[in-house]
Every structure is written in structure tokens, then in C-alpha cells.
Coordinates of C-alpha atoms and ligand atoms in Angstrom, one line a residue:
M767 CA 0.0 0.0 0.0
G768 CA 3.0 2.2 0.4
F769 CA 2.5 5.9 0.6
V770 CA -1.3 5.9 1.2
K771 CA -0.8 3.8 4.4
D772 CA 2.0 6.1 5.5
R773 CA 0.0 9.2 4.9
F774 CA -3.0 7.7 6.8
K775 CA -0.8 7.0 9.8
V776 CA 0.5 10.5 9.9
K777 CA -3.0 11.9 9.7
A778 CA -4.4 9.5 12.3
D779 CA -1.6 10.2 14.8
S780 CA -2.2 13.9 14.6
V781 CA -6.0 13.4 15.0
A782 CA -5.4 11.0 17.9
A783 CA -3.3 13.7 19.7
E784 CA -6.1 16.3 19.1
I785 CA -8.7 13.9 20.5
K786 CA -6.6 13.2 23.6
Q787 CA -6.4 17.0 24.2
I788 CA -10.1 17.5 23.5
I789 CA -11.1 14.8 26.0
A790 CA -8.6 16.1 28.6
E791 CA -9.8 19.7 28.3
H792 CA -13.5 19.3 27.4
G793 CA -14.4 15.7 28.2
N794 CA -17.1 16.7 30.6
K795 CA -18.9 19.1 28.3
V796 CA -22.5 17.9 27.8
L797 CA -23.5 17.1 24.2
G798 CA -27.2 16.7 24.9
E799 CA -29.9 15.1 27.0
T800 CA -31.5 11.8 26.3
T801 CA -35.2 11.5 26.6
I802 CA -37.4 8.5 27.3
A803 CA -38.9 8.9 23.8
Q804 CA -35.4 8.7 22.2
A805 CA -34.5 5.6 24.1
Y806 CA -37.7 3.9 22.8
Q807 CA -37.7 5.4 19.3
G808 CA -34.5 4.5 17.6
M809 CA -32.1 6.9 19.4
R810 CA -32.8 9.7 16.9
G811 CA -30.7 12.8 17.4
I812 CA -28.5 11.3 20.2
I813 CA -24.8 12.1 19.5
G814 CA -23.0 9.0 20.6
L815 CA -20.7 8.1 17.8
I816 CA -17.6 9.7 16.2
T817 CA -17.2 9.0 12.4
E818 CA -14.5 11.0 10.6
T819 CA -15.3 10.0 7.0
S820 CA -18.5 12.1 6.4
L821 CA -21.1 14.2 8.1
L822 CA -24.9 14.5 7.3
D823 CA -26.8 17.7 7.5
A824 CA -30.6 17.4 7.6
E825 CA -31.1 20.2 5.0
D826 CA -28.0 20.1 2.9
G827 CA -27.4 16.3 2.8
I828 CA -24.1 14.5 3.0
R829 CA -20.6 16.1 3.0
F830 CA -17.5 14.0 2.7
R831 CA -14.7 15.7 4.6
G832 CA -16.6 19.0 3.9
Y833 CA -17.3 18.3 0.2
S834 CA -20.8 18.1 -1.1
I835 CA -21.8 15.6 -3.9
P836 CA -21.9 18.3 -6.6
E837 CA -18.4 19.4 -5.5
L838 CA -17.1 15.8 -5.6
R839 CA -18.5 15.4 -9.1
E840 CA -16.5 18.5 -10.1
K841 CA -13.3 18.0 -8.1
L842 CA -12.5 14.3 -7.8
P843 CA -10.2 12.8 -10.5
K844 CA -12.0 11.1 -13.4
A845 CA -11.0 8.2 -15.7
P846 CA -9.5 9.4 -19.0
G847 CA -12.4 10.7 -21.1
G848 CA -14.8 9.9 -18.2
T849 CA -17.5 12.3 -16.9
E850 CA -18.0 10.9 -13.4
P851 CA -15.6 10.8 -10.4
L852 CA -13.6 7.7 -9.6
P853 CA -14.8 6.2 -6.3
E854 CA -11.1 5.4 -5.4
G855 CA -10.7 9.2 -5.1
L856 CA -13.6 9.4 -2.6
F857 CA -12.0 6.6 -0.6
Y858 CA -8.7 8.5 -0.5
L859 CA -10.6 11.6 0.7
M860 CA -12.4 9.7 3.4
L861 CA -9.2 8.0 4.6
I862 CA -6.7 10.9 4.4
G863 CA -9.0 13.9 4.7
E864 CA -7.7 15.7 1.6
L865 CA -8.6 15.6 -2.1
P866 CA -6.3 13.1 -4.0
S867 CA -4.2 13.9 -7.1
E868 CA -4.7 12.0 -10.3
E869 CA -1.6 9.9 -9.4
D870 CA -3.0 9.1 -6.0
V871 CA -6.1 7.7 -7.6
E872 CA -4.2 5.8 -10.3
H873 CA -2.1 4.3 -7.5
L874 CA -5.3 3.1 -5.6
S875 CA -6.9 1.7 -8.8
A876 CA -3.7 -0.3 -9.5
T877 CA -3.5 -1.4 -5.9
F878 CA -7.1 -2.7 -5.9
A879 CA -6.5 -4.4 -9.3
R880 CA -3.4 -6.1 -7.9
K881 CA -5.1 -7.3 -4.7
S882 CA -8.4 -8.5 -6.3
H883 CA -7.7 -12.2 -6.5
V884 CA -10.5 -14.2 -4.8
P885 CA -9.6 -17.7 -3.6
N886 CA -11.5 -20.6 -5.3
Y887 CA -13.0 -21.9 -2.1
V888 CA -15.1 -18.7 -1.9
F889 CA -16.6 -19.5 -5.3
D890 CA -17.2 -23.1 -4.1
V891 CA -19.1 -21.8 -1.1
I892 CA -21.3 -19.6 -3.4
E893 CA -21.8 -22.6 -5.8
K894 CA -23.2 -24.7 -2.9
L895 CA -26.0 -22.2 -2.2
P896 CA -29.4 -22.7 -3.9
I897 CA -29.5 -20.5 -7.0
S898 CA -32.7 -18.9 -5.6
T899 CA -30.8 -17.6 -2.5
H900 CA -31.2 -13.8 -2.4
P901 CA -28.0 -12.1 -3.8
M902 CA -27.5 -10.2 -0.6
T903 CA -27.5 -13.5 1.4
Q904 CA -24.9 -14.9 -1.1
F905 CA -22.8 -11.8 -0.8
S906 CA -22.8 -11.9 3.0
I907 CA -22.0 -15.6 3.1
A908 CA -19.1 -15.1 0.6
I909 CA -17.6 -12.3 2.6
T910 CA -17.8 -14.4 5.8
A911 CA -16.2 -17.3 4.0
L912 CA -13.4 -15.0 2.9
Q913 CA -12.7 -14.2 6.5
K914 CA -10.1 -17.0 6.4
E915 CA -7.9 -14.5 4.7
S916 CA -7.9 -12.0 7.5
I917 CA -4.4 -10.9 8.3
F918 CA -5.6 -9.1 11.5
A919 CA -7.2 -12.3 12.8
K920 CA -4.0 -14.3 12.2
E921 CA -1.7 -11.7 13.7
Y922 CA -4.0 -11.2 16.7
A923 CA -3.9 -15.0 17.3
N924 CA -0.1 -14.8 17.2
G925 CA -0.2 -12.0 19.8
I926 CA 0.3 -8.4 18.7
N927 CA 0.8 -5.0 20.5
K928 CA -2.5 -3.0 20.4
K929 CA -0.6 -0.1 18.8
E930 CA -0.2 -2.3 15.7
Y931 CA -3.9 -3.2 15.3
W932 CA -4.6 -0.4 12.8
S933 CA -1.9 -1.7 10.4
Y934 CA -3.3 -5.2 9.9
I935 CA -6.9 -3.8 9.9
F936 CA -5.8 -1.4 7.1
E937 CA -4.3 -4.3 5.0
D938 CA -7.5 -6.3 5.5
C939 CA -9.7 -3.4 4.4
M940 CA -7.7 -2.8 1.3
N941 CA -7.8 -6.5 0.3
L942 CA -11.5 -6.8 1.0
I943 CA -12.4 -3.6 -1.0
A944 CA -10.3 -5.0 -3.9
R945 CA -12.1 -8.3 -3.9
L946 CA -15.7 -7.3 -3.5
P947 CA -16.4 -6.4 -7.2
R948 CA -15.2 -9.9 -8.3
I949 CA -17.4 -11.6 -5.7
A950 CA -20.5 -9.5 -6.5
A951 CA -20.0 -10.0 -10.2
Y952 CA -19.6 -13.7 -9.7
I953 CA -22.9 -13.9 -7.8
Y954 CA -24.6 -11.9 -10.6
R955 CA -23.3 -14.0 -13.5
R956 CA -24.0 -17.2 -11.6
K957 CA -27.6 -16.3 -10.8
Y958 CA -28.7 -14.4 -13.9
K959 CA -26.3 -15.3 -16.7
N960 CA -26.0 -19.1 -16.5
G961 CA -22.7 -19.0 -14.7
D962 CA -21.0 -17.4 -17.8
H963 CA -18.3 -15.5 -15.8
I964 CA -16.2 -12.7 -17.1
Q965 CA -12.5 -12.4 -16.1
P966 CA -11.4 -9.1 -14.5
N967 CA -9.6 -6.6 -16.6
G968 CA -6.6 -5.4 -14.5
M969 CA -6.2 -2.3 -16.7
L970 CA -9.5 -0.8 -15.6
D971 CA -10.4 1.3 -12.6
W972 CA -12.3 -0.3 -9.7
A973 CA -15.8 0.7 -10.9
G974 CA -15.0 0.2 -14.6
N975 CA -13.8 -3.3 -13.9
F976 CA -16.9 -4.1 -11.9
A977 CA -19.1 -2.9 -14.8
H978 CA -16.9 -5.1 -17.1
M979 CA -17.2 -8.2 -14.9
L980 CA -21.0 -7.7 -14.6
G981 CA -21.1 -7.8 -18.4
Y982 CA -22.0 -4.2 -19.2
D983 CA -19.1 -2.9 -21.3
N984 CA -20.3 0.4 -22.5
K985 CA -19.4 4.1 -21.7
G986 CA -22.8 5.0 -20.2
F987 CA -22.8 2.1 -17.8
Y988 CA -19.1 2.7 -16.8
A989 CA -20.1 6.3 -16.0
L990 CA -23.2 5.1 -14.0
M991 CA -21.1 2.7 -12.0
R992 CA -18.5 5.4 -11.2
L993 CA -21.2 7.8 -10.0
Y994 CA -23.2 5.1 -8.2
L995 CA -20.2 3.7 -6.3
T996 CA -19.2 7.2 -5.3
I997 CA -22.5 8.5 -4.0
H998 CA -23.5 5.4 -2.1
A999 CA -20.2 5.0 -0.2
D1000 CA -20.9 6.7 3.1
H1001 CA -23.7 8.5 5.0
E1002 CA -22.0 9.3 8.3
G1003 CA -21.9 6.7 11.1
G1004 CA -25.4 6.2 12.5
N1005 CA -27.0 4.4 9.5
V1006 CA -27.5 0.7 10.0
S1007 CA -24.7 -0.6 7.8
A1008 CA -22.1 1.8 9.1
H1009 CA -23.1 1.5 12.7
A1010 CA -23.2 -2.4 12.5
T1011 CA -19.7 -2.5 10.9
H1012 CA -18.3 -0.1 13.5
L1013 CA -20.1 -1.8 16.5
V1014 CA -18.8 -5.3 15.5
G1015 CA -15.3 -3.8 14.9
S1016 CA -15.3 -2.5 18.4
A1017 CA -15.1 -6.1 19.7
L1018 CA -11.9 -6.4 17.5
S1019 CA -13.7 -8.7 15.0
D1020 CA -11.8 -8.5 11.8
P1021 CA -12.9 -6.4 8.8
Y1022 CA -14.5 -9.4 7.0
L1023 CA -16.7 -10.2 9.9
C1024 CA -17.5 -6.5 10.5
F1025 CA -18.4 -5.8 6.9
A1026 CA -20.6 -9.0 6.6
S1027 CA -22.5 -7.6 9.6
G1028 CA -22.9 -4.3 7.9
M1029 CA -24.2 -6.0 4.8
N1030 CA -26.7 -8.0 6.8
G1031 CA -28.1 -4.6 7.9
L1032 CA -28.0 -3.2 4.5
A1033 CA -30.2 -6.1 3.3
G1034 CA -33.2 -4.8 5.3
P1035 CA -36.0 -3.1 3.3
L1036 CA -35.9 0.0 5.4
H1037 CA -32.2 0.4 4.6
G1038 CA -30.4 -0.7 1.4
L1039 CA -33.0 -3.2 0.1
A1040 CA -35.3 -0.2 -0.5
N1041 CA -33.7 0.2 -4.0
Q1042 CA -35.1 -3.2 -5.0
E1043 CA -38.4 -2.4 -3.3
V1044 CA -38.8 0.9 -5.3
V1045 CA -38.5 -0.9 -8.6
K1046 CA -40.9 -3.6 -7.4
W1047 CA -43.4 -1.0 -6.2
I1048 CA -43.3 0.9 -9.6
E1049 CA -43.6 -2.4 -11.6
D1050 CA -46.6 -3.5 -9.4
M1051 CA -48.2 -0.2 -10.0
C1052 CA -47.7 -0.4 -13.8
Q1053 CA -49.0 -3.9 -13.9
E1054 CA -52.1 -3.0 -11.8
L1055 CA -52.8 0.0 -14.1
N1056 CA -51.8 -1.9 -17.3
T1057 CA -49.5 0.9 -18.5
N1058 CA -45.7 1.6 -18.3
A1059 CA -46.4 5.3 -18.1
P1060 CA -48.9 6.0 -15.3
N1061 CA -50.0 9.6 -15.1
K1062 CA -49.7 11.8 -12.0
D1063 CA -53.3 11.2 -10.9
Q1064 CA -52.9 7.4 -11.2
I1065 CA -49.6 7.6 -9.2
S1066 CA -51.2 9.8 -6.5
D1067 CA -54.0 7.2 -6.1
Y1068 CA -51.5 4.4 -5.9
I1069 CA -49.5 6.2 -3.2
K1070 CA -52.6 6.7 -1.1
K1071 CA -53.5 3.0 -1.6
T1072 CA -50.1 2.0 -0.4
L1073 CA -50.5 4.1 2.7
T1074 CA -54.0 2.8 3.4
E1075 CA -52.7 -0.8 3.2
G1076 CA -50.2 0.1 6.0
K1077 CA -47.1 -0.2 3.8
V1078 CA -44.3 2.3 3.3
V1079 CA -43.7 4.1 0.0
P1080 CA -40.2 2.8 -0.7
G1081 CA -37.5 5.4 -1.6
Y1082 CA -39.2 8.1 0.5
G1083 CA -38.4 9.4 4.0
H1084 CA -35.3 9.5 6.1
A1085 CA -34.3 9.3 9.7
V1086 CA -32.1 12.4 9.5
L1087 CA -32.6 14.2 6.1
R1088 CA -35.4 16.7 5.9
K1089 CA -35.0 17.7 2.2
T1090 CA -34.6 15.9 -1.2
D1091 CA -31.5 13.7 -0.9
P1092 CA -28.7 15.2 -3.0
R1093 CA -27.9 11.7 -4.1
F1094 CA -31.3 11.5 -5.7
T1095 CA -30.7 14.9 -7.4
A1096 CA -27.3 13.7 -8.7
Q1097 CA -28.9 10.6 -10.2
M1098 CA -31.7 12.8 -11.7
E1099 CA -29.1 15.0 -13.4
F1100 CA -27.3 11.9 -14.7
A1101 CA -30.6 10.6 -16.1
K1102 CA -31.4 14.0 -17.8
T1103 CA -28.1 13.6 -19.7
H1104 CA -28.3 9.9 -20.4
C1105 CA -31.9 8.7 -20.5
P1106 CA -34.5 11.5 -20.1
D1107 CA -37.1 9.6 -22.2
D1108 CA -36.9 6.2 -20.4
P1109 CA -40.4 5.4 -19.2
M1110 CA -39.4 4.2 -15.7
V1111 CA -37.1 7.2 -15.2
Q1112 CA -40.1 9.4 -16.2
T1113 CA -42.3 7.5 -13.7
V1114 CA -39.6 8.1 -10.9
W1115 CA -39.8 11.9 -11.8
N1116 CA -43.7 11.8 -11.8
V1117 CA -43.7 10.1 -8.4
Y1118 CA -41.3 12.9 -7.2
A1119 CA -43.8 15.5 -8.5
V1120 CA -46.7 14.2 -6.4
A1121 CA -45.4 12.1 -3.5
P1122 CA -44.0 14.8 -1.1
D1123 CA -47.4 16.6 -0.8
I1124 CA -49.3 13.3 -0.2
L1125 CA -46.7 12.0 2.3
G1126 CA -46.5 15.4 4.0
A1127 CA -50.3 15.6 4.4
T1128 CA -50.2 12.5 6.6
G1129 CA -48.7 14.8 9.3
K1130 CA -46.6 12.0 10.7
I1131 CA -43.9 11.3 8.0
K1132 CA -41.1 13.6 9.0
N1133 CA -39.4 13.7 5.6
P1134 CA -41.7 13.4 2.7
F1135 CA -38.9 13.7 0.1
P1136 CA -37.0 11.0 -1.9
N1137 CA -33.9 9.3 -0.7
V1138 CA -31.0 7.8 -2.7
D1139 CA -33.0 4.6 -3.4
A1140 CA -35.9 6.3 -5.2
H1141 CA -33.8 6.7 -8.4
S1142 CA -31.0 4.2 -8.6
G1143 CA -33.1 1.2 -9.9
A1144 CA -34.5 3.0 -12.8
L1145 CA -31.0 3.9 -14.0
L1146 CA -29.7 0.3 -13.7
K1147 CA -32.8 -0.9 -15.6
H1148 CA -32.2 1.6 -18.4
F1149 CA -28.7 0.2 -19.0
G1150 CA -30.1 -3.4 -19.1
L1151 CA -29.3 -4.5 -15.5
I1152 CA -32.9 -5.5 -14.9
E1153 CA -32.5 -7.9 -12.0
E1154 CA -33.6 -5.7 -9.1
E1155 CA -32.8 -8.3 -6.4
F1156 CA -29.1 -7.6 -7.2
Y1157 CA -29.3 -3.9 -6.7
T1158 CA -28.5 -3.9 -2.9
V1159 CA -25.3 -5.8 -3.7
I1160 CA -24.1 -2.9 -5.8
F1161 CA -25.0 -0.6 -2.9
G1162 CA -23.0 -2.9 -0.7
V1163 CA -19.9 -2.8 -2.9
S1164 CA -20.0 1.0 -2.7
R1165 CA -20.7 1.1 1.1
A1166 CA -17.5 -0.8 1.7
L1167 CA -15.5 2.3 0.9
G1168 CA -17.0 4.4 3.6
V1169 CA -17.5 1.8 6.4
L1170 CA -14.0 0.2 5.9
A1171 CA -12.3 3.6 5.8
G1172 CA -14.2 4.2 9.0
L1173 CA -13.0 1.0 10.5
C1174 CA -9.3 2.0 9.8
W1175 CA -10.0 5.2 11.7
D1176 CA -11.6 3.4 14.6
R1177 CA -8.6 1.2 15.1
A1178 CA -6.1 4.0 14.4
L1179 CA -7.8 6.1 17.1
G1180 CA -7.9 3.2 19.5
F1181 CA -11.7 3.4 20.1
P1182 CA -12.8 1.0 22.9
I1183 CA -15.5 -1.7 22.8
E1184 CA -18.9 -0.1 22.3
R1185 CA -21.3 -0.9 25.1
P1186 CA -24.2 1.6 25.8
K1187 CA -26.4 1.1 28.8
S1188 CA -29.9 -0.4 28.3
V1189 CA -32.8 -0.4 30.8
D1190 CA -36.2 -2.1 30.8
T1191 CA -39.7 -0.6 31.0
H1192 CA -39.9 -1.6 34.7
W1193 CA -36.8 0.7 35.2
I1194 CA -38.4 3.5 33.1
K1195 CA -41.6 3.4 35.2
A1196 CA -39.5 3.5 38.4
F1197 CA -37.5 6.4 36.9
I1198 CA -40.7 8.3 36.2
K1199 CA -41.7 7.9 39.8
G1200 CA -38.2 9.1 40.9
E1201 CA -37.4 5.6 42.3
A1202 CA -34.6 4.7 39.8
V1203 CA -31.5 6.7 39.4
K1204 CA -29.5 7.1 36.3
E1205 CA -26.0 5.7 36.8
D1206 CA -22.9 7.5 35.4
Ligands
NMX907 N1 -44.0 5.6 3.6 C1 -45.0 5.4 4.5 N2 -44.8 5.7 5.8 C2 -43.6 6.2 6.2 C3 -42.6 6.5 5.2 C4 -42.8 6.2 3.9 N3 -41.9 6.3 2.9 N4 -41.5 7.1 5.9 C5 -41.9 7.1 7.2 N5 -43.1 6.6 7.4 C6 -43.9 6.4 8.6 C7 -43.1 5.5 9.6 O1 -43.2 4.2 9.2 C8 -43.6 5.9 10.9 O2 -44.9 5.3 11.0 P1 -45.4 4.8 12.5 O3 -45.4 6.0 13.4 O4 -46.8 4.2 12.1 O5 -44.4 3.7 12.9 C9 -43.9 7.4 10.7 O6 -44.0 7.6 9.3 C10 -42.8 8.3 11.3 O7 -41.5 7.9 10.7 P2 -40.3 8.9 10.5 O8 -39.9 9.4 11.8 O9 -40.7 9.9 9.4 O10 -39.2 8.0 9.8 P3 -38.2 7.0 10.5 O11 -37.0 7.9 10.9 O12 -38.8 6.2 11.6 O13 -37.8 6.0 9.3 C11 -37.2 5.4 7.1 C12 -37.0 6.4 8.3 C13 -36.2 5.7 6.0 C14 -37.0 4.0 7.7 C15 -38.7 5.6 6.6 O14 -38.9 6.9 6.1 C16 -39.1 4.5 5.6 O15 -39.5 3.5 6.0 N6 -39.0 4.8 4.3 C17 -39.3 3.9 3.2 C18 -38.1 2.9 3.1 C19 -36.9 3.5 2.5 O16 -37.0 4.2 1.5 N7 -35.7 3.2 3.1 C20 -34.5 3.7 2.5 C21 -33.7 4.7 3.4 C22 -32.4 5.1 2.7 N8 -31.4 4.0 2.7 O17 -30.9 3.6 1.7 O18 -31.2 3.4 3.8
MLT908 C1 -27.7 5.5 4.0 O1 -27.2 5.8 3.0 O2 -27.1 4.8 4.9 C2 -29.2 5.8 4.2 O3 -29.6 7.0 3.6 C3 -29.7 5.6 5.6 C4 -29.2 6.6 6.7 O4 -28.4 7.5 6.5 O5 -29.8 6.4 7.8

């Protein structure tokens, strides 16, 4: 890994010294109070995590080390002749905290290509699964199987100084990121293309090679993959996949085990599986109405029907965001250039035209606007990747960049095992009566 690892160590040492001073001088400063409602209702708004890679603002959306998505699209290095940022550049930014040069990104692309070999036993494990197994389950199992390769786990078993943890975690994270596109593409080609696998092209960048191994060798799909794998990479630390990866890592489980946990969280329909659910929801609506171009009145009625049936409208709402997700907007801009006349893309835009008012009128949905998942499926469908059950795996490949950069930071900063306090409702009732005391 050479200079990227060296630069990371220099940055991490300096941040670790700052944190030590912050805790010494301001460690007792109160960040906020916790209410009974927050304890019961998903801990919304409680600041209890430190994640260096990105920060989410409810109105402006995600910023990676201070850079918004439009800024990343402008400033991050691109492939020769390419229009979209290379996700390797975002990984460098999250890890080092500074924008990379073209050479830094070329170095990372080459490193990932060099480290991308996946041992045959992992493919054997995938082959043993029923073909009908959901792609996210196959992905999670394959990552867990690959855990045998963990350098950190081996070195820990041999006995290492805790000051060295970060170094082996770093190596594992690099190796895992390098291998994920091959594993994901293998699952795709096995399940949907009769096991007709495509060998990697070591001359391509990380996203380009993923597109190639999936079987979509064209300029538009390369651009889509580079944009997609950039914008899905990170969403600060409290989302389920990032939080799960971080939590499991705090027990010193190696990056393979941590990332598999994160992927099991991403596979939930309220999190990353929503991209699959959006496409299913649109297709069900079109089938019911017997058209591939429902008008706004028909869409409004279908949204109301979904709510009446006690279901969520997938792709809408967010636990933190209170405006249209800038990741949705980036995809909408991409679609305006590449496929403005696509019927499903137009339906996504028509849903956007009517859904916020209807969802807002319920009075209970805190964010009636679209999130990242509302748009991504329509773009993949347009370029021919029609198998929506695979969409969350692509999200997962991207998410590796953020959560594994985060894991490198966790170990470099020496964060301890995570263990918040829980209470039961009996305790809460006693607390209300003043009979139970909050321990420090
Ligand atoms: N459709 C219908 N009802 C909704 C929606 C929606 N899109 N969003 C929120 N609600 C409901 C929610 O279920 C809750 O109902 P109840 O009180 O009966 O339990 C109520 O509105 C209040 O929820 P909020 O506080 O607005 O949202 P919360 O922070 O709990 O949940 C999500 C956030 C994202 C889980 C929620 O908005 C949702 O289920 N959206 C649809 C699924 C989705 O698109 N998930 C993808 C998120 C992005 N990602 O990739 O992870
Ligand atoms: C994400 O990208 O992780 C989602 O938007 C969910 C979240 O931030 O809570």
C-alpha cells in the first residue's frame, strides 16, 4: 500500500493527539440530554458516535470531509475521457481527509486491481447455495467465507501489540475492497447469466472493472457505476450498515466479519433493500394499471392506496434528512443527460412530483422527500441490468469504501469496545416515579 498507508498513519496520529487533548480539556462538556422517547424510538438525534469520514446535514445532505456531492463530481479525478468521479478518489478523501491527485487515484486503482484475487474456495461456497438464494445473502456468506484470509485475525492470534492493530486492519480493508467487485459480479453472473463468468480486466479502474465483470461494457454504464459507487459510499456513522460495521469492529472482530454484519443490515427493506423495493413498487403499480407510463393522478391514487394498506412508500423518507436527498438529485441530473425519455425514469420523476405533498399531508412522516434509493433502480434498468434483487449488492460494494475507511480510523484512534447502557420498562416506570437513578 506504500504511501497511502504512510499518509494515513501521519493523519491518524495527529487526530489522535487532538482527540486526547479534547477529552482532557472538554471531556465533561454535555453534548445533549437523552429523553425517554429517544430511548424507545431509535435513538434519533442522540450524538453517541464519532465518524471521521462524512457528516450529514438534515437540510444540505451528506458532505464527505466537507465536500458536497456536486463538489465531488467536479473536483475528484475522473477516468481518461470519463465524466464521473472515480470512487477510489472518494475513498482516499475519506481516509486521508484531503482531495487526491490523479496519481493518488491511479495508485489506488492499480493497488485494488493487484489485490483483487479471490480464492476458489469462496466461489465453491457460493456454488453450494441454492441459485434462488437472495443475492445479498450470497454476498454476506461469501464475505464471511473470505474471513479465512484476514491478516488481522491471524496476527491477533499470534499476539500483537495493540498499537499495531490499525496496520493489519488497514491491510484487510484494502484486500476486502479490492475483492468485492469480483465476488459481487460472480454472484450476478451465476444467478442471472447461466454462470457465464467474465474475467477481470486489470487495466480498468475499480468501478469500470466491476461494470466489465457484470457484463455491461459500455461508456454509459461505466459512467453510471463510477457515479453510483461514489454517491452510495458513506452516510456518516449512524446508519445501520455503518453502525453495524463499527459496532462489531469494536469487539476487534476483523474487517471481513464487521463488513458482513454491515451487509446483513443493508439487506433490510428500510435500509439498502429499498432500491429493490422501489422498482418492485413501480412495476406492481404499472401492472395493476396496465401501463408503463402512469399519469400523476394514477400515481397519487397508488401512493394513497399503499399508505391505506399500512405499507411504506419505498424510496421516500429518512431518519435524518429533511429535504430531497442530494444523491437523488445527482442521479436525476445523470438521467437528464443519459436517458430522459426512459419510461421508468419518467415515472420516478412523476412520483417525485406528487409524493411529497401526499406523504407530507399524513402529518406523521417527518421527511416526505425522496432518498437515494428512489432513483437508482430506474438507471440500472435503463442500461439493461434489470434484475432488481441484485441492486442492494451494488450498494454494498460501494458502502465498503465508507465503512471500511471508518474501521481503519476506529482502530487507528484506539476506540474501545462499544457498550451503551440499556434499561427495561420496569426501570423506566421507576425512573418516572423518581425511584430509579441514572448511573454514570
Ligand atoms: N411511507 C410510509 N410511511 C412512512 C414513510 C414512507 N416512505 N416514511 C416514514 N413513514 C412512517 C413511519 O413508518 C412511521 O410510522 P409509524 O409511526 O406508524 O411507525 C412514521 O412515518 C414516522 O416515521 P419517520 O420518523 O418519518 O421515519 P423514521 O426515521 O422512523 O424512518 C425510514 C426512516 C427511511 C426508515 C422511513 O422513512 C421509511 O420506512 N422509508 C421507506 C423505506 C426507504 O426508502 N428506506 C431507505 C432509506 C435510505 N437507505 O438507503 O437506507
Ligand atoms: C444511508 O445511505 O445509509 C441511508 O440514507 C440511511 C441513513 O443514512 O440512515
